[in-house]
Short mmCIF file of C-alpha atoms in Angstrom, two decimals:
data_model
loop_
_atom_site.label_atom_id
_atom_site.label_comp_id
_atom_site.label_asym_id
_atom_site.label_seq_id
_atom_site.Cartn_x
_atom_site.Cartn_y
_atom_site.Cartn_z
CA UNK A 1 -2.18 -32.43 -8.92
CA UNK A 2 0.51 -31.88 -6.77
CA UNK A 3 0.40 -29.39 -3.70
CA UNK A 4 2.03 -27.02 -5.18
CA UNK A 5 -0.14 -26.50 -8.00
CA UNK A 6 -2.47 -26.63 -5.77
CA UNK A 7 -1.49 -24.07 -3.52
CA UNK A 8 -1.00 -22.47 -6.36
CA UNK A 9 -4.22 -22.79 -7.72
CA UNK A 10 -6.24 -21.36 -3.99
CA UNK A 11 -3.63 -18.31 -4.00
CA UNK A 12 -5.03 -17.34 -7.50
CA UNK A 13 -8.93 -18.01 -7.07
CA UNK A 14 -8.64 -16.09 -3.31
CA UNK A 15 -8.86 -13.17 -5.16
CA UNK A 16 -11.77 -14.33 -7.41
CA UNK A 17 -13.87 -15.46 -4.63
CA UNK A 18 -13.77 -12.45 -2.39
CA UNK A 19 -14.98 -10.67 -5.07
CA UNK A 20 -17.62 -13.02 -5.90
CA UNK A 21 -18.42 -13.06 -2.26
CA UNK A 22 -18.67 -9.15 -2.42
CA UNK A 23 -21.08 -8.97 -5.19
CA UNK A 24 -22.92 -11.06 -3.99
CA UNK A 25 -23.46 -9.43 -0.74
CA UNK A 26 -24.08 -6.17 -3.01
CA UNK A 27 -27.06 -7.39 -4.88
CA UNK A 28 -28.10 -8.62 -1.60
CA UNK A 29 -27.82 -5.52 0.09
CA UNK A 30 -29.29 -3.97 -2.33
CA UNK A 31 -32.54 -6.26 -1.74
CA UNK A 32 -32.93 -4.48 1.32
CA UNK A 33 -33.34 -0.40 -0.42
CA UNK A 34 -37.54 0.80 0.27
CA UNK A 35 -38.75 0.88 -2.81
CA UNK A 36 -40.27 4.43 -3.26
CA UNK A 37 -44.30 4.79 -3.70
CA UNK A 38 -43.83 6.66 -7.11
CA UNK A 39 -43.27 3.94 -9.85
CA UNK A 40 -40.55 4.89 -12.10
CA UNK A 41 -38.30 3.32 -15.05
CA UNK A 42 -35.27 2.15 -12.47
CA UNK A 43 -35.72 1.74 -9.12
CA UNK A 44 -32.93 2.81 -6.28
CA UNK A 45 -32.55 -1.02 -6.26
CA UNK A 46 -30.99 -0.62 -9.66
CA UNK A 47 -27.91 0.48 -9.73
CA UNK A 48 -26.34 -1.23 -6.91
CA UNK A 49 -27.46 -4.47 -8.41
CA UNK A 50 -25.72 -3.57 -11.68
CA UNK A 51 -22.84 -3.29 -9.44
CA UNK A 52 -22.95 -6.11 -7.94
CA UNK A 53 -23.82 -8.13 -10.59
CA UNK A 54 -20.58 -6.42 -12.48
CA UNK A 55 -18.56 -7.62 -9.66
CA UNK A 56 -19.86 -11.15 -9.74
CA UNK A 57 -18.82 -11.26 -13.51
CA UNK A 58 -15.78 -9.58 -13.54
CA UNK A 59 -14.71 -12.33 -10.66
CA UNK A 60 -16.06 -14.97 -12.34
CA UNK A 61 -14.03 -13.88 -15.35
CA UNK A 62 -10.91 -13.86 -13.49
CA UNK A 63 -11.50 -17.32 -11.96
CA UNK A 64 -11.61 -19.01 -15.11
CA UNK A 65 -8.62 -17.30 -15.93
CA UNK A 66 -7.16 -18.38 -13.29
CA UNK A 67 -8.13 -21.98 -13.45
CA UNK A 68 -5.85 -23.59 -16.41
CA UNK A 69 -2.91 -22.13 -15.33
CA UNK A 70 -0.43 -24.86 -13.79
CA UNK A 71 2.98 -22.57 -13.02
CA UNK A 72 3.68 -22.90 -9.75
CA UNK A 73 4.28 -20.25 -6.92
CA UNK A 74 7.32 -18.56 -8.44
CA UNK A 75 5.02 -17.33 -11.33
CA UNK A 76 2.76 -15.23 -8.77
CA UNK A 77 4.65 -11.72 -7.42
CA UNK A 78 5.50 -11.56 -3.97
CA UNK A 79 4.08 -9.76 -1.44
CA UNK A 80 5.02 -6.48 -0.25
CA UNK A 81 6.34 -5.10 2.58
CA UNK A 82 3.45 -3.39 4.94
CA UNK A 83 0.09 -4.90 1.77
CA UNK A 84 -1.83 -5.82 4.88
CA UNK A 85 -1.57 -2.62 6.51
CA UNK A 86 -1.85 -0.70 3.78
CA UNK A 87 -5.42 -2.85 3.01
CA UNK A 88 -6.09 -2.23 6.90
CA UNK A 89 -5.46 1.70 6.70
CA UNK A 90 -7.29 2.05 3.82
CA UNK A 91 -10.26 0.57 4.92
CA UNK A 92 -10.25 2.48 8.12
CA UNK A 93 -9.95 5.46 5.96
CA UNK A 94 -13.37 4.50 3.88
CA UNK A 95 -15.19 3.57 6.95
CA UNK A 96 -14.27 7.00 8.81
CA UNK A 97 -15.71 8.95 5.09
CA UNK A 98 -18.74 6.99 5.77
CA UNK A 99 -19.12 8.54 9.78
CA UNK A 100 -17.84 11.67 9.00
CA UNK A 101 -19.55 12.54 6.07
CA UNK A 102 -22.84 12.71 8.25
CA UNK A 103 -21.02 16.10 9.80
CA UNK A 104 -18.65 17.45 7.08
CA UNK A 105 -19.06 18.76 3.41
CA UNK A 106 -19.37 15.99 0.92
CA UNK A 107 -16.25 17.96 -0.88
CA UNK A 108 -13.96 18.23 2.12
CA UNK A 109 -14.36 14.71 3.28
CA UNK A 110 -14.11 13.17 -0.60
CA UNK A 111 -10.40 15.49 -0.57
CA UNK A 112 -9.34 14.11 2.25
CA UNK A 113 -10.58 10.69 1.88
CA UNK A 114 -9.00 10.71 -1.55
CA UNK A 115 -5.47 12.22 -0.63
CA UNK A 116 -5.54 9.78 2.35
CA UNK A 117 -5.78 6.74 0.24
CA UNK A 118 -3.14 8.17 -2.45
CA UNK A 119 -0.51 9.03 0.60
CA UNK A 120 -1.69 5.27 2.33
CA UNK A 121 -0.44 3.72 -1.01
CA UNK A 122 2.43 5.44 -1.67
CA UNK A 123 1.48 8.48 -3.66
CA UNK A 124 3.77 11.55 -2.84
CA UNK A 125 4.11 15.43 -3.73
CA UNK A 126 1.37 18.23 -4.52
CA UNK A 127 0.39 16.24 -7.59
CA UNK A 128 -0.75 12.96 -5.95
CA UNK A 129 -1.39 14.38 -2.47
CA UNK A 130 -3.25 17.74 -3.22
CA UNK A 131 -4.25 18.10 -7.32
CA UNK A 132 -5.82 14.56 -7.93
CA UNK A 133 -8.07 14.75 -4.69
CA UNK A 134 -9.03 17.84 -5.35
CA UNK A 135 -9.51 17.13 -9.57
CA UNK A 136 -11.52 13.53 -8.17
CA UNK A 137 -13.85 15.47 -6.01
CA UNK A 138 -14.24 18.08 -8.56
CA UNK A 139 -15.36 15.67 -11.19
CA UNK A 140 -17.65 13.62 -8.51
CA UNK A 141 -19.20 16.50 -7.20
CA UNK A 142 -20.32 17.83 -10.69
CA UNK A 143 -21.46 14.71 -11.86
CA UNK A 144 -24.35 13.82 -9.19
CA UNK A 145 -24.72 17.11 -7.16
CA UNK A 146 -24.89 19.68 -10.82
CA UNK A 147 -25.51 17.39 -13.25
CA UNK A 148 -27.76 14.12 -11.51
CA UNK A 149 -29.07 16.57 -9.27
CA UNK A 150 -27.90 14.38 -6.01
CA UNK A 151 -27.95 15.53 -2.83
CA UNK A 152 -24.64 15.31 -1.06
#
């Protein structure tokens, strides 16, 4: 195998194996939930390990397809101007909806969290920037605080 196949070859699995790597931490965060006195049919430990588990799959999925491939670099797209900081700004922007939804309404902070991450990766006008935040929330907010009954 020459080094540029295999070059190749760790550009393509980096993907895979972060995301294995984040499943994996998933179901083992989710490990950690109290498990409520009151036995029920699925536990709060359940969902996040279906997560997880869907991540771990869905990587592994993408690793094999990664695997046979033996184009070299040229195949793969560049990268673009500013991906890191884009990455960078929209993980800031998740980690601040975590703090400040302790002290602002679940529906303002999901807007802005949302419009944030649309204007962070390029989105523009009142479609991207105002209407799909506002639609996202709408939909998240009637699915698990009307419908699943979830306090947010």
């Amino acid at each position: 195998m020459t080094s540029e196949v295999r070059a190749s070859l760790a550009v393509r699995l980096a993907g895979p194996l972060c995301g294995i790597a984040v499943g994996i931490a998933v179901i083992a965060l989710a490990q950690t939930i109290t498990l409520p006195a009151i036995d029920g049919q699925f536990s709060p430990r359940w969902w996040p390990q279906l997560s997880g588990a869907a991540i771990v799959l869905f990587s592994l999925a993408a690793a094999v397809r990664a695997v046979p491939s033996n184009a070299p670099m040229d195949e793969l797209e560049a990268s673009q101007p500013g991906g890191v900081r884009r990455i960078l700004a929209s993980l800031a922007a998740v980690a601040a909806y975590g703090v400040l939804w302790h002290w602002i309404d679940f529906r303002i902070v999901t807007v802005l969290l949302v419009a944030g991450l649309v204007a962070v990766n390029g989105g523009r006008g009142w479609a991207g920037l105002i209407a799909f935040p506002v639609v996202v929330t709408a939909v998240l907010w009637l699915l698990f605080s009307v419908l699943l009954r979830v306090p947010v």
